[in-house]
Each structure stands twice: as C-alpha cells, then as structure tokens.
C-alpha cells in the first residue's frame, strides 16, 4: 500500500477522496466498460459523489485518469451507426480502486470511532 | 491527381475554429495538402449531402442528423466527439447586460428596446435547441406563456441561417443578445450568461427533463414533418460513403479524435469526449 501511495495518481486520489468522484468512476468501470455519457448518468443517479457530475468535470477526470494509466479508452468501431469513446479499467485502475476502498474504509472506521465516542461520552452523559 | 490533394470538409458553423485548427495541424505535416472548408447550419449541411454534394468529412452539431437524414445511404458510421451547452451571448453595450442574471434574463429580453436572435430551426440545430430552451424555461421558472412571448419577439430578420452569423452580429452590436453554443461565444470572445443546467441542454443527467421539450421540423422529404425531443447537445463527425479522399479524410478524422484533437476542441470551448 505504501508503494502504491507514492504513485502520483494515487496521491491525487488520496487528496480528493472526500469528493468521491474518482472512486465512483473506478467502481462503475470495474463492473463494465462504459462511455462518458453513461458514466455521467450513473454518477448522478448513485449519489456517491459530492461533486456535481457535469460533463466538463467527468470528461476532464476521465482524461486525467487515462493519462495516469488508470483507464484505457478506445472508440467503439465494430458496428455501424453512432460510435463513442469507451473507457475500461486498466490493471492499475483496479489497484487504484482497491486503494480507494482502503482509504474509505479507514475513514469509515475513524468516523465510526468518533460517533461511538460521542454517544458514550457526550450524548449519554 | 490534383483532387487527391484537396480535402473537402463540410461542417457546422459552430465547429469553424476547431476544424480550421485541425486543418492547420494536418497541413504542417503535409504542406502539399489543400483544404476546402464550407460551413452552414448542420441541417443544411446534411441536406446538401443528401442532394449529392461530395465531401470527404462531414462534421455536424447533432448526431441525430446522421440517423435521421443520412444513414445508412450516405453515412454508415459517425463519431460522437464533443458536448456543449446553450448560453445567452451579449456584448459590453447590450441593453440590460449589467443587470442580467439566470433569474431575470427572460424579463430583460422581453423589454421593448431589447433585441435578441436565434438561428433557424429548420437549418441549424442551435435553432431548435433554442426553442427547446424556451419551452423548458417556461416549466423551470414557472412562467406560463413564456415560450410564446419569446417566440413572438424573435421573428423575421432576428432568425438567422446559422448560429455563427448570429454571434457575429452580437459582436458588432446589431443584436443585443443571441442564444448560442458556448464554443461559438468563446470563439468570438463574447460575454455570456450561463443558463441553469436543467434548461441549457448540456448534461446527460437531465435527459429526462430535456425530453419534456419537443420541436417539429421539416423531415427527410418535402412536406414531411418530424418531432424531435430535447436531448443533451453533442457534435458528431463522419466520412461520407462517397468521399473521394478516403486516406486524407481518415487522417483528419483520426486527428480530431486524438489527444491533440481533444486539446484543440477544449481550447475552442467544447468538451471533448
């Protein structure tokens, strides 16, 4: 985990974990490849992210994630009709998702400990 | 032989700058290459191809046009490559511009002394999208009759063939305001008012709300009418089946869809996919 955290992409994720946008994108793409249009809809429906999922924010994050090697993109060209750029998680993206899960778990544990202490020492006193 | 060195591009007026920038970049690598660029409202572009115009690249402001007017006879594959939004463009001397905001813009437009324009819905997607914005505004702001009021004030000469010309007239002060794509406003350096996301047709998250609006347009054949629902604004590009310079067209297409192309699109105010 220490080695992963030294990766610049992982440091970026850690700095913005509270917003939950990158974890949510990684999580959706871990299920199946998707294009940006679909991801915007899923992010907004899920309520996971605290950032409003406008197209500029989502596509900028996807481009950054691609530059950092977390996702791979390609144009869907196998069929006739409309083609869109499709994103899928890379092996490093899967590691980044695991890293997010660890960060979120740590936060949840800390918050749970805080709530427990509040209930025991403040509310019930 | 000469023909092989000329790449013919027919494009939505709104895509003028990114198309020119990509053409310049391609020309740097191939100095012998010439370009023939033509721009109209996207519906007008699609109709020209249907009527036999031969081009190597067709870039339009609504992917729906490929399905509605061109596929599968003229185009079998098209790439949806960018997103945008409708904004209200103005210049520094536009009447009411110092007090206009996202809650009062329609009241300012309806003032007697204020002029505003839109593009023609039968020629240009920005035109039907503007009518959709007005319909959605009526619901969003709870102002029954707002669509009709705006529509009655924006008639005749205030309806332009394409959004690009509209921006140009706002720039020189012929119009106080115009409903425009953000990318066109950026290309002209105009001031603009952002409209709420629920009415500006930018965000796929609001597609169901956008669907509440609909506009009737001239269809494929003379006399036909079709009704199209509101949807997020997207741009698409294709190589028509009858393109004469397939290799050059493919190079241009690959460039605009590449990382470099994405940067050019973003610099021009679009949101690249």
mmCIF file of C-alpha atoms in Angstrom:
data_model
loop_
_atom_site.group_PDB
_atom_site.id
_atom_site.type_symbol
_atom_site.label_atom_id
_atom_site.label_comp_id
_atom_site.label_asym_id
_atom_site.label_seq_id
_atom_site.Cartn_x
_atom_site.Cartn_y
_atom_site.Cartn_z
ATOM 1 C CA UNK A 1 0.000 0.000 0.000
ATOM 2 C CA UNK A 2 2.875 2.345 0.827
ATOM 3 C CA UNK A 3 4.385 1.775 -2.617
ATOM 4 C CA UNK A 4 1.009 2.456 -4.308
ATOM 5 C CA UNK A 5 0.547 5.694 -2.389
ATOM 6 C CA UNK A 6 3.809 7.000 -3.890
ATOM 7 C CA UNK A 7 2.340 6.823 -7.384
ATOM 8 C CA UNK A 8 1.339 10.430 -8.346
ATOM 9 C CA UNK A 9 -2.099 9.227 -9.470
ATOM 10 C CA UNK A 10 -2.672 7.637 -6.079
ATOM 11 C CA UNK A 11 -1.618 10.822 -4.286
ATOM 12 C CA UNK A 12 -4.116 12.734 -6.455
ATOM 13 C CA UNK A 13 -6.858 10.274 -5.476
ATOM 14 C CA UNK A 14 -5.963 10.495 -1.788
ATOM 15 C CA UNK A 15 -6.152 14.298 -1.893
ATOM 16 C CA UNK A 16 -9.686 14.208 -3.302
ATOM 17 C CA UNK A 17 -11.103 11.075 -1.719
ATOM 18 C CA UNK A 18 -13.735 13.111 0.188
ATOM 19 C CA UNK A 19 -15.343 14.180 -3.104
ATOM 20 C CA UNK A 20 -15.752 10.502 -4.080
ATOM 21 C CA UNK A 21 -15.765 11.215 -7.813
ATOM 22 C CA UNK A 22 -12.718 9.156 -8.833
ATOM 23 C CA UNK A 23 -13.696 6.176 -6.599
ATOM 24 C CA UNK A 24 -17.197 6.257 -8.115
ATOM 25 C CA UNK A 25 -15.818 6.318 -11.676
ATOM 26 C CA UNK A 26 -13.374 3.485 -10.912
ATOM 27 C CA UNK A 27 -16.154 1.487 -9.270
ATOM 28 C CA UNK A 28 -18.543 1.788 -12.226
ATOM 29 C CA UNK A 29 -15.802 0.926 -14.706
ATOM 30 C CA UNK A 30 -14.802 -2.116 -12.634
ATOM 31 C CA UNK A 31 -18.251 -3.550 -13.404
ATOM 32 C CA UNK A 32 -18.016 -2.967 -17.162
ATOM 33 C CA UNK A 33 -16.553 -0.613 -19.757
ATOM 34 C CA UNK A 34 -18.666 2.473 -20.341
ATOM 35 C CA UNK A 35 -18.648 5.759 -22.215
ATOM 36 C CA UNK A 36 -18.720 9.187 -20.581
ATOM 37 C CA UNK A 37 -22.393 9.873 -21.312
ATOM 38 C CA UNK A 38 -23.385 6.723 -19.428
ATOM 39 C CA UNK A 39 -20.978 7.441 -16.556
ATOM 40 C CA UNK A 40 -22.416 10.948 -16.050
ATOM 41 C CA UNK A 41 -25.888 9.457 -15.711
ATOM 42 C CA UNK A 42 -24.717 6.708 -13.334
ATOM 43 C CA UNK A 43 -22.727 9.076 -11.120
ATOM 44 C CA UNK A 44 -25.710 11.402 -10.754
ATOM 45 C CA UNK A 45 -28.149 8.572 -10.101
ATOM 46 C CA UNK A 46 -25.886 6.949 -7.496
ATOM 47 C CA UNK A 47 -25.411 9.986 -5.275
ATOM 48 C CA UNK A 48 -21.910 8.641 -4.348
ATOM 49 C CA UNK A 49 -20.066 11.746 -5.463
ATOM 50 C CA UNK A 50 -20.255 15.052 -3.658
ATOM 51 C CA UNK A 51 -19.235 16.861 -6.833
ATOM 52 C CA UNK A 52 -21.945 17.736 -9.328
ATOM 53 C CA UNK A 53 -21.238 15.441 -12.253
ATOM 54 C CA UNK A 54 -21.351 17.920 -15.110
ATOM 55 C CA UNK A 55 -19.854 16.763 -18.419
ATOM 56 C CA UNK A 56 -16.770 19.015 -18.193
ATOM 57 C CA UNK A 57 -15.819 17.592 -14.782
ATOM 58 C CA UNK A 58 -16.390 13.973 -15.767
ATOM 59 C CA UNK A 59 -14.521 14.118 -19.085
ATOM 60 C CA UNK A 60 -11.606 16.025 -17.551
ATOM 61 C CA UNK A 61 -11.322 13.385 -14.822
ATOM 62 C CA UNK A 62 -11.534 10.550 -17.347
ATOM 63 C CA UNK A 63 -8.778 12.144 -19.443
ATOM 64 C CA UNK A 64 -6.605 12.594 -16.379
ATOM 65 C CA UNK A 65 -7.248 9.007 -15.300
ATOM 66 C CA UNK A 66 -6.207 7.862 -18.762
ATOM 67 C CA UNK A 67 -3.007 9.925 -18.634
ATOM 68 C CA UNK A 68 -2.281 8.347 -15.244
ATOM 69 C CA UNK A 69 -2.788 4.867 -16.680
ATOM 70 C CA UNK A 70 -5.880 4.053 -14.589
ATOM 71 C CA UNK A 71 -8.237 3.708 -17.550
ATOM 72 C CA UNK A 72 -7.863 2.834 -21.219
ATOM 73 C CA UNK A 73 -10.072 4.313 -23.897
ATOM 74 C CA UNK A 74 -10.979 3.313 -27.407
ATOM 75 C CA UNK A 75 -13.589 4.261 -29.982
ATOM 76 C CA UNK A 76 -16.297 1.642 -30.428
ATOM 77 C CA UNK A 77 -15.875 0.926 -34.119
ATOM 78 C CA UNK A 78 -17.201 -2.580 -34.567
ATOM 79 C CA UNK A 79 -20.764 -1.600 -35.501
ATOM 80 C CA UNK A 80 -22.315 0.830 -37.942
ATOM 81 C CA UNK A 81 -24.167 3.875 -36.579
ATOM 82 C CA UNK A 82 -23.006 6.060 -33.689
ATOM 83 C CA UNK A 83 -19.584 5.440 -32.127
ATOM 84 C CA UNK A 84 -18.497 6.747 -28.751
ATOM 85 C CA UNK A 85 -15.232 6.662 -26.847
ATOM 86 C CA UNK A 86 -15.459 3.781 -24.403
ATOM 87 C CA UNK A 87 -13.452 3.599 -21.166
ATOM 88 C CA UNK A 88 -12.296 0.497 -19.342
ATOM 89 C CA UNK A 89 -10.295 -0.056 -16.187
ATOM 90 C CA UNK A 90 -6.605 -0.965 -16.564
ATOM 91 C CA UNK A 91 -4.835 -3.283 -14.095
ATOM 92 C CA UNK A 92 -3.500 -0.131 -12.397
ATOM 93 C CA UNK A 93 -7.065 1.189 -12.253
ATOM 94 C CA UNK A 94 -8.104 -1.936 -10.364
ATOM 95 C CA UNK A 95 -5.243 -1.299 -7.911
ATOM 96 C CA UNK A 96 -6.415 2.324 -7.594
ATOM 97 C CA UNK A 97 -9.925 1.124 -6.758
ATOM 98 C CA UNK A 98 -8.511 -1.157 -4.047
ATOM 99 C CA UNK A 99 -6.555 1.832 -2.746
ATOM 100 C CA UNK A 100 -9.757 3.905 -2.660
ATOM 101 C CA UNK A 101 -11.580 1.153 -0.795
ATOM 102 C CA UNK A 102 -8.782 1.103 1.789
ATOM 103 C CA UNK A 103 -8.880 4.900 2.192
ATOM 104 C CA UNK A 104 -12.675 4.906 2.501
ATOM 105 C CA UNK A 105 -12.614 2.006 4.990
ATOM 106 C CA UNK A 106 -10.079 3.892 7.134
ATOM 107 C CA UNK A 107 -12.287 6.993 7.022
ATOM 108 C CA UNK A 108 -15.406 4.994 7.904
ATOM 109 C CA UNK A 109 -13.568 3.373 10.828
ATOM 110 C CA UNK A 110 -12.388 6.764 12.088
ATOM 111 C CA UNK A 111 -15.858 8.247 11.767
ATOM 112 C CA UNK A 112 -17.467 5.259 13.463
ATOM 113 C CA UNK A 113 -14.990 5.585 16.331
ATOM 114 C CA UNK A 114 -15.858 9.286 16.574
ATOM 115 C CA UNK A 115 -19.602 8.557 16.665
ATOM 116 C CA UNK A 116 -19.128 5.808 19.268
ATOM 117 C CA UNK A 117 -17.122 8.145 21.463
ATOM 118 C CA UNK A 118 -19.717 10.916 21.068
ATOM 119 C CA UNK A 119 -22.567 8.605 22.010
ATOM 120 C CA UNK A 120 -20.729 7.215 25.049
ATOM 121 C CA UNK A 121 -19.093 10.351 26.379
ATOM 122 C CA UNK A 122 -21.353 13.240 25.328
ATOM 123 C CA UNK A 123 -24.876 12.189 24.453
ATOM 124 C CA UNK A 124 -25.401 9.584 27.192
ATOM 125 C CA UNK A 125 -23.724 11.564 29.945
ATOM 126 C CA UNK B 1 -4.410 13.638 -59.165
ATOM 127 C CA UNK B 2 -4.982 17.245 -58.064
ATOM 128 C CA UNK B 3 -8.225 16.167 -56.463
ATOM 129 C CA UNK B 4 -6.328 13.799 -54.160
ATOM 130 C CA UNK B 5 -4.600 16.784 -52.543
ATOM 131 C CA UNK B 6 -7.795 18.659 -51.673
ATOM 132 C CA UNK B 7 -9.659 17.645 -48.569
ATOM 133 C CA UNK B 8 -13.258 18.848 -48.711
ATOM 134 C CA UNK B 9 -14.815 19.477 -45.318
ATOM 135 C CA UNK B 10 -18.429 20.450 -44.778
ATOM 136 C CA UNK B 11 -19.099 21.431 -41.204
ATOM 137 C CA UNK B 12 -21.441 23.096 -38.742
ATOM 138 C CA UNK B 13 -20.625 26.791 -38.400
ATOM 139 C CA UNK B 14 -20.078 26.263 -34.683
ATOM 140 C CA UNK B 15 -17.142 23.952 -35.460
ATOM 141 C CA UNK B 16 -15.330 26.540 -37.590
ATOM 142 C CA UNK B 17 -12.397 27.149 -35.272
ATOM 143 C CA UNK B 18 -11.598 23.545 -34.253
ATOM 144 C CA UNK B 19 -11.891 22.414 -37.893
ATOM 145 C CA UNK B 20 -9.528 25.182 -39.019
ATOM 146 C CA UNK B 21 -7.067 24.390 -36.216
ATOM 147 C CA UNK B 22 -7.048 20.678 -37.077
ATOM 148 C CA UNK B 23 -6.627 21.526 -40.764
ATOM 149 C CA UNK B 24 -3.621 23.732 -39.950
ATOM 150 C CA UNK B 25 -2.058 20.964 -37.886
ATOM 151 C CA UNK B 26 -2.524 18.415 -40.657
ATOM 152 C CA UNK B 27 -1.084 20.853 -43.181
ATOM 153 C CA UNK B 28 2.046 21.280 -41.083
ATOM 154 C CA UNK B 29 2.734 17.582 -41.571
ATOM 155 C CA UNK B 30 1.665 17.642 -45.250
ATOM 156 C CA UNK B 31 2.406 21.053 -46.781
ATOM 157 C CA UNK B 32 1.143 19.907 -50.197
ATOM 158 C CA UNK B 33 -2.342 19.364 -48.813
ATOM 159 C CA UNK B 34 -5.132 21.871 -49.608
ATOM 160 C CA UNK B 35 -8.402 22.281 -47.770
ATOM 161 C CA UNK B 36 -11.827 23.313 -48.958
ATOM 162 C CA UNK B 37 -13.914 24.256 -45.923
ATOM 163 C CA UNK B 38 -17.600 25.137 -46.102
ATOM 164 C CA UNK B 39 -19.932 25.781 -43.199
ATOM 165 C CA UNK B 40 -23.704 26.068 -42.851
ATOM 166 C CA UNK B 41 -26.293 25.162 -40.267
ATOM 167 C CA UNK B 42 -25.970 21.404 -39.696
ATOM 168 C CA UNK B 43 -29.385 20.502 -41.111
ATOM 169 C CA UNK B 44 -28.485 22.458 -44.222
ATOM 170 C CA UNK B 45 -25.150 20.565 -44.412
ATOM 171 C CA UNK B 46 -26.892 17.202 -44.135
ATOM 172 C CA UNK B 47 -29.414 18.161 -46.822
ATOM 173 C CA UNK B 48 -26.619 19.168 -49.203
ATOM 174 C CA UNK B 49 -25.029 15.732 -48.848
ATOM 175 C CA UNK B 50 -28.422 14.112 -49.469
ATOM 176 C CA UNK B 51 -28.758 16.224 -52.594
ATOM 177 C CA UNK B 52 -25.466 14.912 -53.983
ATOM 178 C CA UNK B 53 -22.747 17.179 -52.610
ATOM 179 C CA UNK B 54 -19.475 15.254 -52.372
ATOM 180 C CA UNK B 55 -17.310 15.921 -49.314
ATOM 181 C CA UNK B 56 -14.608 13.976 -47.508
ATOM 182 C CA UNK B 57 -15.519 14.998 -43.971
ATOM 183 C CA UNK B 58 -18.909 15.944 -42.569
ATOM 184 C CA UNK B 59 -18.983 17.425 -39.043
ATOM 185 C CA UNK B 60 -22.396 18.269 -37.601
ATOM 186 C CA UNK B 61 -23.820 19.799 -34.438
ATOM 187 C CA UNK B 62 -26.266 16.971 -33.769
ATOM 188 C CA UNK B 63 -25.606 13.207 -34.113
ATOM 189 C CA UNK B 64 -29.328 12.713 -34.641
ATOM 190 C CA UNK B 65 -28.966 14.223 -38.127
ATOM 191 C CA UNK B 66 -26.818 11.299 -39.257
ATOM 192 C CA UNK B 67 -29.508 8.853 -38.208
ATOM 193 C CA UNK B 68 -32.426 10.976 -39.404
ATOM 194 C CA UNK B 69 -31.185 12.310 -42.743
ATOM 195 C CA UNK B 70 -28.060 10.412 -43.799
ATOM 196 C CA UNK B 71 -27.909 6.844 -42.570
ATOM 197 C CA UNK B 72 -27.404 4.319 -43.933
ATOM 198 C CA UNK B 73 -27.374 5.525 -47.571
ATOM 199 C CA UNK B 74 -24.830 8.341 -47.182
ATOM 200 C CA UNK B 75 -23.030 7.616 -43.903
ATOM 201 C CA UNK B 76 -22.725 4.286 -42.136
ATOM 202 C CA UNK B 77 -20.637 5.307 -39.141
ATOM 203 C CA UNK B 78 -20.319 8.540 -37.198
ATOM 204 C CA UNK B 79 -18.293 9.503 -34.155
ATOM 205 C CA UNK B 80 -19.881 11.484 -31.334
ATOM 206 C CA UNK B 81 -16.931 13.532 -30.143
ATOM 207 C CA UNK B 82 -17.919 16.564 -28.046
ATOM 208 C CA UNK B 83 -20.530 18.200 -25.860
ATOM 209 C CA UNK B 84 -21.657 21.805 -25.407
ATOM 210 C CA UNK B 85 -24.421 23.960 -23.908
ATOM 211 C CA UNK B 86 -26.685 26.831 -24.896
ATOM 212 C CA UNK B 87 -25.810 30.199 -23.356
ATOM 213 C CA UNK B 88 -27.121 33.712 -23.841
ATOM 214 C CA UNK B 89 -24.456 35.761 -25.646
ATOM 215 C CA UNK B 90 -24.154 39.537 -25.440
ATOM 216 C CA UNK B 91 -21.641 42.352 -25.855
ATOM 217 C CA UNK B 92 -20.493 45.039 -23.471
ATOM 218 C CA UNK B 93 -23.081 47.525 -24.793
ATOM 219 C CA UNK B 94 -26.079 45.157 -24.891
ATOM 220 C CA UNK B 95 -29.076 46.795 -23.270
ATOM 221 C CA UNK B 96 -29.723 45.359 -19.801
ATOM 222 C CA UNK B 97 -26.432 43.435 -19.713
ATOM 223 C CA UNK B 98 -25.332 44.997 -16.421
ATOM 224 C CA UNK B 99 -28.321 43.594 -14.560
ATOM 225 C CA UNK B 100 -28.981 40.341 -16.428
ATOM 226 C CA UNK B 101 -28.721 37.069 -14.493
ATOM 227 C CA UNK B 102 -30.018 33.487 -14.554
ATOM 228 C CA UNK B 103 -33.263 34.528 -12.815
ATOM 229 C CA UNK B 104 -34.274 37.568 -14.873
ATOM 230 C CA UNK B 105 -32.896 37.054 -18.405
ATOM 231 C CA UNK B 106 -36.317 36.485 -19.975
ATOM 232 C CA UNK B 107 -37.724 39.689 -18.459
ATOM 233 C CA UNK B 108 -34.808 41.653 -19.902
ATOM 234 C CA UNK B 109 -35.196 40.043 -23.342
ATOM 235 C CA UNK B 110 -38.886 40.946 -23.351
ATOM 236 C CA UNK B 111 -38.209 44.655 -22.789
ATOM 237 C CA UNK B 112 -39.400 46.785 -25.672
ATOM 238 C CA UNK B 113 -35.977 48.222 -26.528
ATOM 239 C CA UNK B 114 -34.024 44.928 -26.381
ATOM 240 C CA UNK B 115 -33.302 42.811 -29.481
ATOM 241 C CA UNK B 116 -32.363 39.136 -29.463
ATOM 242 C CA UNK B 117 -31.884 36.497 -32.124
ATOM 243 C CA UNK B 118 -31.764 32.780 -32.697
ATOM 244 C CA UNK B 119 -30.946 30.541 -35.614
ATOM 245 C CA UNK B 120 -33.474 28.870 -37.911
ATOM 246 C CA UNK B 121 -34.621 25.524 -36.511
ATOM 247 C CA UNK B 122 -35.034 24.016 -39.995
ATOM 248 C CA UNK B 123 -31.423 24.766 -40.936
ATOM 249 C CA UNK B 124 -29.475 24.738 -37.697
ATOM 250 C CA UNK B 125 -29.703 22.580 -34.550
ATOM 251 C CA UNK B 126 -28.921 25.664 -32.438
ATOM 252 C CA UNK B 127 -32.295 26.970 -33.650
ATOM 253 C CA UNK B 128 -34.382 24.038 -32.464
ATOM 254 C CA UNK B 129 -32.317 23.782 -29.306
ATOM 255 C CA UNK B 130 -33.102 27.431 -28.559
ATOM 256 C CA UNK B 131 -36.818 26.701 -28.902
ATOM 257 C CA UNK B 132 -36.332 23.759 -26.514
ATOM 258 C CA UNK B 133 -34.568 26.034 -24.019
ATOM 259 C CA UNK B 134 -37.552 28.412 -24.162
ATOM 260 C CA UNK B 135 -40.022 25.557 -23.615
ATOM 261 C CA UNK B 136 -38.026 24.211 -20.676
ATOM 262 C CA UNK B 137 -37.682 27.731 -19.228
ATOM 263 C CA UNK B 138 -41.460 28.069 -19.119
ATOM 264 C CA UNK B 139 -41.589 24.999 -16.850
ATOM 265 C CA UNK B 140 -38.373 25.649 -14.931
ATOM 266 C CA UNK B 141 -39.235 29.233 -13.980
ATOM 267 C CA UNK B 142 -42.988 28.573 -13.647
ATOM 268 C CA UNK B 143 -43.844 31.231 -16.236
ATOM 269 C CA UNK B 144 -46.819 30.019 -18.336
ATOM 270 C CA UNK B 145 -46.784 31.623 -21.779
ATOM 271 C CA UNK B 146 -43.048 32.456 -21.699
ATOM 272 C CA UNK B 147 -42.283 30.380 -24.798
ATOM 273 C CA UNK B 148 -44.952 32.192 -26.801
ATOM 274 C CA UNK B 149 -43.776 35.609 -25.595
ATOM 275 C CA UNK B 150 -40.154 34.914 -26.569
ATOM 276 C CA UNK B 151 -41.207 33.356 -29.866
ATOM 277 C CA UNK B 152 -43.349 36.366 -30.798
ATOM 278 C CA UNK B 153 -40.496 38.776 -30.078
ATOM 279 C CA UNK B 154 -37.952 36.814 -32.121
ATOM 280 C CA UNK B 155 -39.284 36.727 -35.683
ATOM 281 C CA UNK B 156 -38.261 37.593 -39.250
ATOM 282 C CA UNK B 157 -34.778 39.091 -39.526
ATOM 283 C CA UNK B 158 -33.973 38.007 -35.982
ATOM 284 C CA UNK B 159 -33.902 34.370 -37.146
ATOM 285 C CA UNK B 160 -30.529 33.573 -38.776
ATOM 286 C CA UNK B 161 -29.464 30.690 -41.042
ATOM 287 C CA UNK B 162 -26.689 29.626 -38.681
ATOM 288 C CA UNK B 163 -25.557 30.350 -35.153
ATOM 289 C CA UNK B 164 -22.118 31.552 -36.256
ATOM 290 C CA UNK B 165 -23.646 34.558 -38.101
ATOM 291 C CA UNK B 166 -25.729 35.332 -35.062
ATOM 292 C CA UNK B 167 -22.627 35.619 -32.874
ATOM 293 C CA UNK B 168 -21.022 37.904 -35.406
ATOM 294 C CA UNK B 169 -23.989 40.301 -35.242
ATOM 295 C CA UNK B 170 -23.906 40.334 -31.437
ATOM 296 C CA UNK B 171 -20.210 41.192 -31.642
ATOM 297 C CA UNK B 172 -20.797 44.230 -33.868
ATOM 298 C CA UNK B 173 -23.832 45.354 -31.861
ATOM 299 C CA UNK B 174 -26.574 44.610 -34.407
ATOM 300 C CA UNK B 175 -28.213 42.412 -31.779
ATOM 301 C CA UNK B 176 -28.226 42.810 -28.002
ATOM 302 C CA UNK B 177 -28.444 39.084 -27.282
ATOM 303 C CA UNK B 178 -28.383 35.706 -29.026
ATOM 304 C CA UNK B 179 -28.895 32.115 -27.994
ATOM 305 C CA UNK B 180 -25.626 30.419 -28.830
ATOM 306 C CA UNK B 181 -23.365 27.478 -28.189
ATOM 307 C CA UNK B 182 -20.722 28.221 -25.575
ATOM 308 C CA UNK B 183 -17.992 27.198 -28.046
ATOM 309 C CA UNK B 184 -19.139 29.872 -30.532
ATOM 310 C CA UNK B 185 -19.243 32.503 -27.802
ATOM 311 C CA UNK B 186 -15.654 31.571 -26.861
ATOM 312 C CA UNK B 187 -14.539 31.709 -30.491
ATOM 313 C CA UNK B 188 -15.909 35.267 -30.780
ATOM 314 C CA UNK B 189 -14.804 36.395 -27.317
ATOM 315 C CA UNK B 190 -18.353 37.446 -26.415
ATOM 316 C CA UNK B 191 -19.736 37.882 -22.916
ATOM 317 C CA UNK B 192 -22.380 35.358 -21.955
ATOM 318 C CA UNK B 193 -24.874 34.313 -19.333
ATOM 319 C CA UNK B 194 -24.812 30.644 -18.318
ATOM 320 C CA UNK B 195 -28.286 29.180 -18.072
ATOM 321 C CA UNK B 196 -29.255 26.611 -15.400
ATOM 322 C CA UNK B 197 -28.184 23.055 -16.268
ATOM 323 C CA UNK B 198 -31.777 21.855 -16.324
ATOM 324 C CA UNK B 199 -32.511 24.077 -19.312
ATOM 325 C CA UNK B 200 -29.165 24.530 -21.101
ATOM 326 C CA UNK B 201 -29.196 21.043 -22.712
ATOM 327 C CA UNK B 202 -25.674 20.251 -21.510
ATOM 328 C CA UNK B 203 -25.958 17.388 -19.073
ATOM 329 C CA UNK B 204 -26.967 13.765 -19.810
ATOM 330 C CA UNK B 205 -28.040 13.523 -16.167
ATOM 331 C CA UNK B 206 -31.051 15.698 -17.073
ATOM 332 C CA UNK B 207 -32.025 13.901 -20.273
ATOM 333 C CA UNK B 208 -35.490 13.036 -18.946
ATOM 334 C CA UNK B 209 -36.172 16.691 -18.150
ATOM 335 C CA UNK B 210 -34.871 17.781 -21.574
ATOM 336 C CA UNK B 211 -37.206 15.206 -23.157
ATOM 337 C CA UNK B 212 -40.177 17.268 -21.959
ATOM 338 C CA UNK B 213 -39.440 19.718 -24.766
ATOM 339 C CA UNK B 214 -40.014 18.938 -28.439
ATOM 340 C CA UNK B 215 -39.825 20.799 -31.746
ATOM 341 C CA UNK B 216 -41.430 19.998 -35.125
ATOM 342 C CA UNK B 217 -39.128 20.209 -38.126
ATOM 343 C CA UNK B 218 -39.218 19.615 -41.864
ATOM 344 C CA UNK B 219 -38.429 15.929 -42.350
ATOM 345 C CA UNK B 220 -36.449 13.941 -44.885
ATOM 346 C CA UNK B 221 -38.811 14.582 -47.764
ATOM 347 C CA UNK B 222 -40.578 17.743 -48.826
ATOM 348 C CA UNK B 223 -43.805 18.155 -46.854
ATOM 349 C CA UNK B 224 -42.816 15.651 -44.151
ATOM 350 C CA UNK B 225 -42.698 16.890 -40.577
ATOM 351 C CA UNK B 226 -40.885 15.198 -37.710
ATOM 352 C CA UNK B 227 -40.941 15.947 -33.999
ATOM 353 C CA UNK B 228 -37.667 15.752 -32.118
ATOM 354 C CA UNK B 229 -37.373 15.710 -28.319
ATOM 355 C CA UNK B 230 -34.870 17.723 -26.297
ATOM 356 C CA UNK B 231 -31.537 15.994 -25.628
ATOM 357 C CA UNK B 232 -28.021 16.867 -24.453
ATOM 358 C CA UNK B 233 -26.030 18.816 -27.066
ATOM 359 C CA UNK B 234 -23.449 16.686 -28.842
ATOM 360 C CA UNK B 235 -21.364 17.014 -32.008
ATOM 361 C CA UNK B 236 -20.535 14.205 -34.442
ATOM 362 C CA UNK B 237 -18.221 13.655 -37.405
ATOM 363 C CA UNK B 238 -18.127 11.157 -40.272
ATOM 364 C CA UNK B 239 -16.559 10.242 -43.572
ATOM 365 C CA UNK B 240 -19.450 10.047 -46.055
ATOM 366 C CA UNK B 241 -19.636 6.919 -48.177
ATOM 367 C CA UNK B 242 -18.988 8.882 -51.373
ATOM 368 C CA UNK B 243 -15.854 10.659 -50.047
ATOM 369 C CA UNK B 244 -13.185 10.966 -52.750
ATOM 370 C CA UNK B 245 -10.129 11.185 -50.492
ATOM 371 C CA UNK B 246 -10.564 8.392 -48.012
ATOM 372 C CA UNK B 247 -6.978 8.275 -46.778
ATOM 373 C CA UNK B 248 -6.764 12.020 -46.117
ATOM 374 C CA UNK B 249 -10.237 12.002 -44.602
ATOM 375 C CA UNK B 250 -9.197 9.200 -42.251
ATOM 376 C CA UNK B 251 -6.099 11.209 -41.229
ATOM 377 C CA UNK B 252 -8.285 14.220 -40.440
ATOM 378 C CA UNK B 253 -10.794 12.098 -38.524
ATOM 379 C CA UNK B 254 -8.023 10.389 -36.533
ATOM 380 C CA UNK B 255 -6.554 13.794 -35.671
ATOM 381 C CA UNK B 256 -9.770 15.344 -34.368
ATOM 382 C CA UNK B 257 -10.476 12.200 -32.312
ATOM 383 C CA UNK B 258 -6.899 12.027 -30.950
ATOM 384 C CA UNK B 259 -5.447 13.525 -27.759
ATOM 385 C CA UNK B 260 -4.219 16.501 -29.787
ATOM 386 C CA UNK B 261 -7.695 16.898 -31.237
ATOM 387 C CA UNK B 262 -9.171 16.771 -27.741
ATOM 388 C CA UNK B 263 -6.896 19.628 -26.700
ATOM 389 C CA UNK B 264 -7.894 21.692 -29.742
ATOM 390 C CA UNK B 265 -11.587 21.087 -29.035
ATOM 391 C CA UNK B 266 -11.157 22.063 -25.405
ATOM 392 C CA UNK B 267 -9.220 25.211 -26.354
ATOM 393 C CA UNK B 268 -12.152 26.123 -28.625
ATOM 394 C CA UNK B 269 -14.611 25.842 -25.743
ATOM 395 C CA UNK B 270 -16.036 22.382 -26.424
ATOM 396 C CA UNK B 271 -15.996 19.441 -24.029
ATOM 397 C CA UNK B 272 -14.176 16.693 -25.935
ATOM 398 C CA UNK B 273 -15.026 13.010 -25.463
#
